[in-house]
Amino acid sequence: MPLVLTALPGFPLVQPGANLPELIWGALLQADVDLQNGDILVIAQKIISKAEGRIVHLSQVEPSKEACELATSCEKDPRLVEWVLRESHSVLRIRPGTIIVEHRLGFVCANAGIDHSNVSPPPGGSGQLDPEGWLLLLPVDPDASAAAIRRDLEECSGKRLGVLIIDSHGRAWRLGTVGTTIGLSGLPGLVDLRGEPDLFNYKLRITQVGVADELAGFPYPMREAALGELLRPRDQDLFR
Amino acid sequence: MPLVLTALPGFPLVQPGANLPELIWGALLQADVDLQNGDILVIAQKIISKAEGRIVHLSQVEPSKEACELATSCEKDPRLVEWVLRESHSVLRIRPGTIIVEHRLGFVCANAGIDHSNVSPPPGGSGQLDPEGWLLLLPVDPDASAAAIRRDLEECSGKRLGVLIIDSHGRAWRLGTVGTTIGLSGLPGLVDLRGEPDLFNYKLRITQVGVADELAGFPYPMREAALGELLRPRDQDLFR
């Protein structure tokens, strides 16, 4: 059976406090998409963050000494660096334009996933603040956000669904961003093929597939899962 | 328009010397798939390597001193390590079970992409050799393989096609393998959105999308490209 990826056209701009499951359900109806058991909704982190009001302003923090020092190395606004540090466990690498951190959510990414683009001032949040100074932080708990959206949409549809929240991440060694899972509910993050026989009865020894990170690998049987299973444990990590 | 991913069922086992475009064309007819302009064929590296006869045996090399030393560190057969070194520019990291190398093709991967699973002895290649000792190397020039397959299938179909050759790669920081492009023809590896305005007229400054690595990002306009555009130049690489 083919895997079909369908975009939802005309999705509205999302404001803080928006009821996302309601907006998604409306867009599904509008697009005449009839959800089936096993369907997976892939949602951009940005609209989750917006709905959850994760919009902050550069002027809302006082940069620490560490932030000021890092800001010099990476040639960024010290207040932005302060926000990056507040969203991170540790700094892995730094160079002009980029800080690679371990995000407080456990994954490694650039600039703590803080976004400048497609961010408009929150309603009533403009005032005298520099309109260019608004930032969008990642959701507080993307696994929980995914679970909540899934629950509501399963209730609307009466179907068993999966929800993936993805962000665009850069990668070591390769150019170009790729969609990367930062939260999930109802579908596996990894599928473990270890121990399965290959075509010639040779036992597969390594193959765990990062299915949530490569939707092209679907469909796989649905099950409970969370982001944690996709994160490489520190003691197995060669690149820190 | 939705993106539809279709598997070709019943694809035959591929032997050295096989005419892959012919096999693919036959499987397309069998599956009643009518190729359209802009369709992309995503082909596993393994069948390219098999068709190109990239099957070697552990006993066909004499391990060097370096290979023997590395073999102790990574707890692998020194002859396998010798094959890994012959396929690589340099060794980045080593630990029991894994050697991370820069492959001679330029990308970073584990064990030079050499495969043990789903490898059967080549016809007439068995003899007294240990049947467990066969290895499959990556194609000599996957961009060229992709271009040749594309040319033949465009001729059969009369349509403008893209061809991606993918392998399963592990990644820094995250568990699970993901399909990763090692050769391409007729479609972009990267799509550059830098300079495009966002929804609020804020100019995007960073976004280059690794579209060939995330087929979910398609469709994009077709154009000529090669693997090189997906590889992070050494002087921009933070993780070596």
PDB file of C-alpha atoms in Angstrom, chain B residues 64-200:
ATOM      1  CA  SER B  64      48.031  -3.940   6.953  1.00  0.00           C
ATOM      2  CA  LYS B  65      49.677  -3.086  10.274  1.00  0.00           C
ATOM      3  CA  GLU B  66      47.253  -0.153  10.686  1.00  0.00           C
ATOM      4  CA  ALA B  67      44.294  -2.427  10.036  1.00  0.00           C
ATOM      5  CA  CYS B  68      45.508  -4.914  12.643  1.00  0.00           C
ATOM      6  CA  GLU B  69      45.923  -2.160  15.251  1.00  0.00           C
ATOM      7  CA  LEU B  70      42.505  -0.665  14.554  1.00  0.00           C
ATOM      8  CA  ALA B  71      40.989  -4.146  14.567  1.00  0.00           C
ATOM      9  CA  THR B  72      42.131  -4.571  18.165  1.00  0.00           C
ATOM     10  CA  SER B  73      40.499  -1.284  19.202  1.00  0.00           C
ATOM     11  CA  CYS B  74      37.217  -1.961  17.446  1.00  0.00           C
ATOM     12  CA  GLU B  75      37.162  -5.712  18.073  1.00  0.00           C
ATOM     13  CA  LYS B  76      36.608  -6.558  14.420  1.00  0.00           C
ATOM     14  CA  ASP B  77      38.229  -8.936  11.961  1.00  0.00           C
ATOM     15  CA  PRO B  78      41.460  -7.261  10.730  1.00  0.00           C
ATOM     16  CA  ARG B  79      40.552  -8.230   7.169  1.00  0.00           C
ATOM     17  CA  LEU B  80      37.229  -6.405   7.449  1.00  0.00           C
ATOM     18  CA  VAL B  81      39.072  -3.375   8.832  1.00  0.00           C
ATOM     19  CA  GLU B  82      41.445  -3.561   5.870  1.00  0.00           C
ATOM     20  CA  TRP B  83      38.450  -3.369   3.514  1.00  0.00           C
ATOM     21  CA  VAL B  84      37.076  -0.431   5.518  1.00  0.00           C
ATOM     22  CA  LEU B  85      40.394   1.418   5.221  1.00  0.00           C
ATOM     23  CA  ARG B  86      40.619   0.765   1.495  1.00  0.00           C
ATOM     24  CA  GLU B  87      37.174   2.316   1.075  1.00  0.00           C
ATOM     25  CA  SER B  88      37.953   5.383   3.241  1.00  0.00           C
ATOM     26  CA  HIS B  89      39.870   8.641   3.232  1.00  0.00           C
ATOM     27  CA  SER B  90      40.329   8.807   6.980  1.00  0.00           C
ATOM     28  CA  VAL B  91      39.216   7.407  10.325  1.00  0.00           C
ATOM     29  CA  LEU B  92      37.296   9.854  12.546  1.00  0.00           C
ATOM     30  CA  ARG B  93      36.341   7.784  15.570  1.00  0.00           C
ATOM     31  CA  ILE B  94      36.738   4.241  16.730  1.00  0.00           C
ATOM     32  CA  ARG B  95      35.078   2.153  19.414  1.00  0.00           C
ATOM     33  CA  PRO B  96      34.226  -1.515  19.902  1.00  0.00           C
ATOM     34  CA  GLY B  97      32.015  -2.566  17.009  1.00  0.00           C
ATOM     35  CA  THR B  98      32.260   0.646  15.014  1.00  0.00           C
ATOM     36  CA  ILE B  99      34.719   2.610  12.934  1.00  0.00           C
ATOM     37  CA  ILE B 100      33.452   6.031  11.837  1.00  0.00           C
ATOM     38  CA  VAL B 101      35.214   7.059   8.639  1.00  0.00           C
ATOM     39  CA  GLU B 102      35.143   9.615   5.924  1.00  0.00           C
ATOM     40  CA  HIS B 103      34.287   7.392   2.999  1.00  0.00           C
ATOM     41  CA  ARG B 104      36.232   7.845  -0.234  1.00  0.00           C
ATOM     42  CA  LEU B 105      32.932   9.220  -1.611  1.00  0.00           C
ATOM     43  CA  GLY B 106      33.196  12.123   0.859  1.00  0.00           C
ATOM     44  CA  PHE B 107      30.469  11.445   3.388  1.00  0.00           C
ATOM     45  CA  VAL B 108      30.975  10.317   6.973  1.00  0.00           C
ATOM     46  CA  CYS B 109      29.563   6.899   7.855  1.00  0.00           C
ATOM     47  CA  ALA B 110      30.164   3.803   9.959  1.00  0.00           C
ATOM     48  CA  ASN B 111      32.347   0.961   8.663  1.00  0.00           C
ATOM     49  CA  ALA B 112      32.636   2.562   5.216  1.00  0.00           C
ATOM     50  CA  GLY B 113      29.103   1.390   4.488  1.00  0.00           C
ATOM     51  CA  ILE B 114      30.346  -2.183   4.065  1.00  0.00           C
ATOM     52  CA  ASP B 115      27.535  -4.618   4.457  1.00  0.00           C
ATOM     53  CA  HIS B 116      27.344  -8.132   5.787  1.00  0.00           C
ATOM     54  CA  SER B 117      23.617  -8.717   5.704  1.00  0.00           C
ATOM     55  CA  ASN B 118      21.644  -9.905   2.683  1.00  0.00           C
ATOM     56  CA  VAL B 119      24.919 -10.769   0.933  1.00  0.00           C
ATOM     57  CA  SER B 120      25.022 -14.155  -0.764  1.00  0.00           C
ATOM     58  CA  PRO B 121      28.135 -15.583  -2.467  1.00  0.00           C
ATOM     59  CA  PRO B 122      28.420 -14.470  -6.098  1.00  0.00           C
ATOM     60  CA  PRO B 123      27.623 -17.205  -8.657  1.00  0.00           C
ATOM     61  CA  GLY B 124      30.609 -19.516  -8.829  1.00  0.00           C
ATOM     62  CA  GLY B 125      32.278 -17.531  -6.058  1.00  0.00           C
ATOM     63  CA  SER B 126      31.751 -20.004  -3.262  1.00  0.00           C
ATOM     64  CA  GLY B 127      34.341 -22.800  -3.537  1.00  0.00           C
ATOM     65  CA  GLN B 128      36.326 -23.291  -0.337  1.00  0.00           C
ATOM     66  CA  LEU B 129      35.714 -19.740   0.895  1.00  0.00           C
ATOM     67  CA  ASP B 130      33.871 -19.276   4.186  1.00  0.00           C
ATOM     68  CA  PRO B 131      30.264 -18.496   3.092  1.00  0.00           C
ATOM     69  CA  GLU B 132      29.994 -16.022   6.010  1.00  0.00           C
ATOM     70  CA  GLY B 133      32.960 -14.021   4.700  1.00  0.00           C
ATOM     71  CA  TRP B 134      31.310 -12.169   1.827  1.00  0.00           C
ATOM     72  CA  LEU B 135      31.025  -8.395   1.998  1.00  0.00           C
ATOM     73  CA  LEU B 136      29.257  -5.824  -0.105  1.00  0.00           C
ATOM     74  CA  LEU B 137      31.077  -2.533  -0.798  1.00  0.00           C
ATOM     75  CA  LEU B 138      29.313   0.692  -1.763  1.00  0.00           C
ATOM     76  CA  PRO B 139      29.005   1.432  -5.487  1.00  0.00           C
ATOM     77  CA  VAL B 140      32.140   2.879  -7.113  1.00  0.00           C
ATOM     78  CA  ASP B 141      30.391   6.093  -8.184  1.00  0.00           C
ATOM     79  CA  PRO B 142      26.763   6.312  -7.026  1.00  0.00           C
ATOM     80  CA  ASP B 143      26.117   9.618  -8.822  1.00  0.00           C
ATOM     81  CA  ALA B 144      27.148   7.929 -12.076  1.00  0.00           C
ATOM     82  CA  SER B 145      25.041   4.853 -11.253  1.00  0.00           C
ATOM     83  CA  ALA B 146      22.038   7.105 -10.637  1.00  0.00           C
ATOM     84  CA  ALA B 147      22.609   8.985 -13.877  1.00  0.00           C
ATOM     85  CA  ALA B 148      22.878   5.764 -15.910  1.00  0.00           C
ATOM     86  CA  ILE B 149      19.704   4.285 -14.427  1.00  0.00           C
ATOM     87  CA  ARG B 150      17.908   7.560 -14.980  1.00  0.00           C
ATOM     88  CA  ARG B 151      18.981   7.752 -18.624  1.00  0.00           C
ATOM     89  CA  ASP B 152      17.703   4.246 -19.367  1.00  0.00           C
ATOM     90  CA  LEU B 153      14.408   4.670 -17.518  1.00  0.00           C
ATOM     91  CA  GLU B 154      13.785   8.066 -19.105  1.00  0.00           C
ATOM     92  CA  GLU B 155      14.269   6.374 -22.451  1.00  0.00           C
ATOM     93  CA  CYS B 156      11.845   3.541 -21.569  1.00  0.00           C
ATOM     94  CA  SER B 157       9.209   5.881 -20.159  1.00  0.00           C
ATOM     95  CA  GLY B 158       9.641   9.024 -22.228  1.00  0.00           C
ATOM     96  CA  LYS B 159       9.328  10.937 -18.939  1.00  0.00           C
ATOM     97  CA  ARG B 160      11.632  13.296 -17.017  1.00  0.00           C
ATOM     98  CA  LEU B 161      12.697  11.372 -13.878  1.00  0.00           C
ATOM     99  CA  GLY B 162      14.864  11.691 -10.799  1.00  0.00           C
ATOM    100  CA  VAL B 163      16.934   8.895  -9.263  1.00  0.00           C
ATOM    101  CA  LEU B 164      18.098   8.760  -5.640  1.00  0.00           C
ATOM    102  CA  ILE B 165      20.435   6.084  -4.325  1.00  0.00           C
ATOM    103  CA  ILE B 166      20.110   5.777  -0.566  1.00  0.00           C
ATOM    104  CA  ASP B 167      21.801   3.903   2.239  1.00  0.00           C
ATOM    105  CA  SER B 168      20.837   3.551   5.911  1.00  0.00           C
ATOM    106  CA  HIS B 169      23.119   5.721   8.022  1.00  0.00           C
ATOM    107  CA  GLY B 170      23.465   6.229  11.737  1.00  0.00           C
ATOM    108  CA  ARG B 171      23.778   9.796  12.956  1.00  0.00           C
ATOM    109  CA  ALA B 172      25.581  11.819  15.573  1.00  0.00           C
ATOM    110  CA  TRP B 173      23.476  12.284  18.728  1.00  0.00           C
ATOM    111  CA  ARG B 174      20.405  10.340  17.687  1.00  0.00           C
ATOM    112  CA  LEU B 175      19.626   6.648  17.685  1.00  0.00           C
ATOM    113  CA  GLY B 176      18.228   4.855  14.684  1.00  0.00           C
ATOM    114  CA  THR B 177      19.329   4.780  11.085  1.00  0.00           C
ATOM    115  CA  VAL B 178      17.753   7.014   8.485  1.00  0.00           C
ATOM    116  CA  GLY B 179      17.737   6.784   4.720  1.00  0.00           C
ATOM    117  CA  THR B 180      20.575   8.986   3.495  1.00  0.00           C
ATOM    118  CA  THR B 181      21.399   9.961  -0.066  1.00  0.00           C
ATOM    119  CA  ILE B 182      24.695   8.651  -1.459  1.00  0.00           C
ATOM    120  CA  GLY B 183      24.029   9.402  -5.115  1.00  0.00           C
ATOM    121  CA  LEU B 184      21.473  11.313  -7.131  1.00  0.00           C
ATOM    122  CA  SER B 185      20.546  12.436 -10.592  1.00  0.00           C
ATOM    123  CA  GLY B 186      17.881  14.762 -11.877  1.00  0.00           C
ATOM    124  CA  LEU B 187      16.644  16.274  -8.620  1.00  0.00           C
ATOM    125  CA  PRO B 188      18.098  18.780  -6.176  1.00  0.00           C
ATOM    126  CA  GLY B 189      20.051  17.621  -3.140  1.00  0.00           C
ATOM    127  CA  LEU B 190      19.575  20.971  -1.428  1.00  0.00           C
ATOM    128  CA  VAL B 191      16.958  23.663  -1.905  1.00  0.00           C
ATOM    129  CA  ASP B 192      18.158  27.100  -0.908  1.00  0.00           C
ATOM    130  CA  LEU B 193      15.524  29.303   0.692  1.00  0.00           C
ATOM    131  CA  ARG B 194      18.004  31.950   1.855  1.00  0.00           C
ATOM    132  CA  GLY B 195      16.856  35.433   0.967  1.00  0.00           C
ATOM    133  CA  GLU B 196      13.230  34.382   0.531  1.00  0.00           C
ATOM    134  CA  PRO B 197      10.763  36.397   2.635  1.00  0.00           C
ATOM    135  CA  ASP B 198       8.894  34.656   5.445  1.00  0.00           C
ATOM    136  CA  LEU B 199       5.195  35.186   6.193  1.00  0.00           C
ATOM    137  CA  PHE B 200       5.969  38.514   7.866  1.00  0.00           C
TER     138      PHE B 200
END
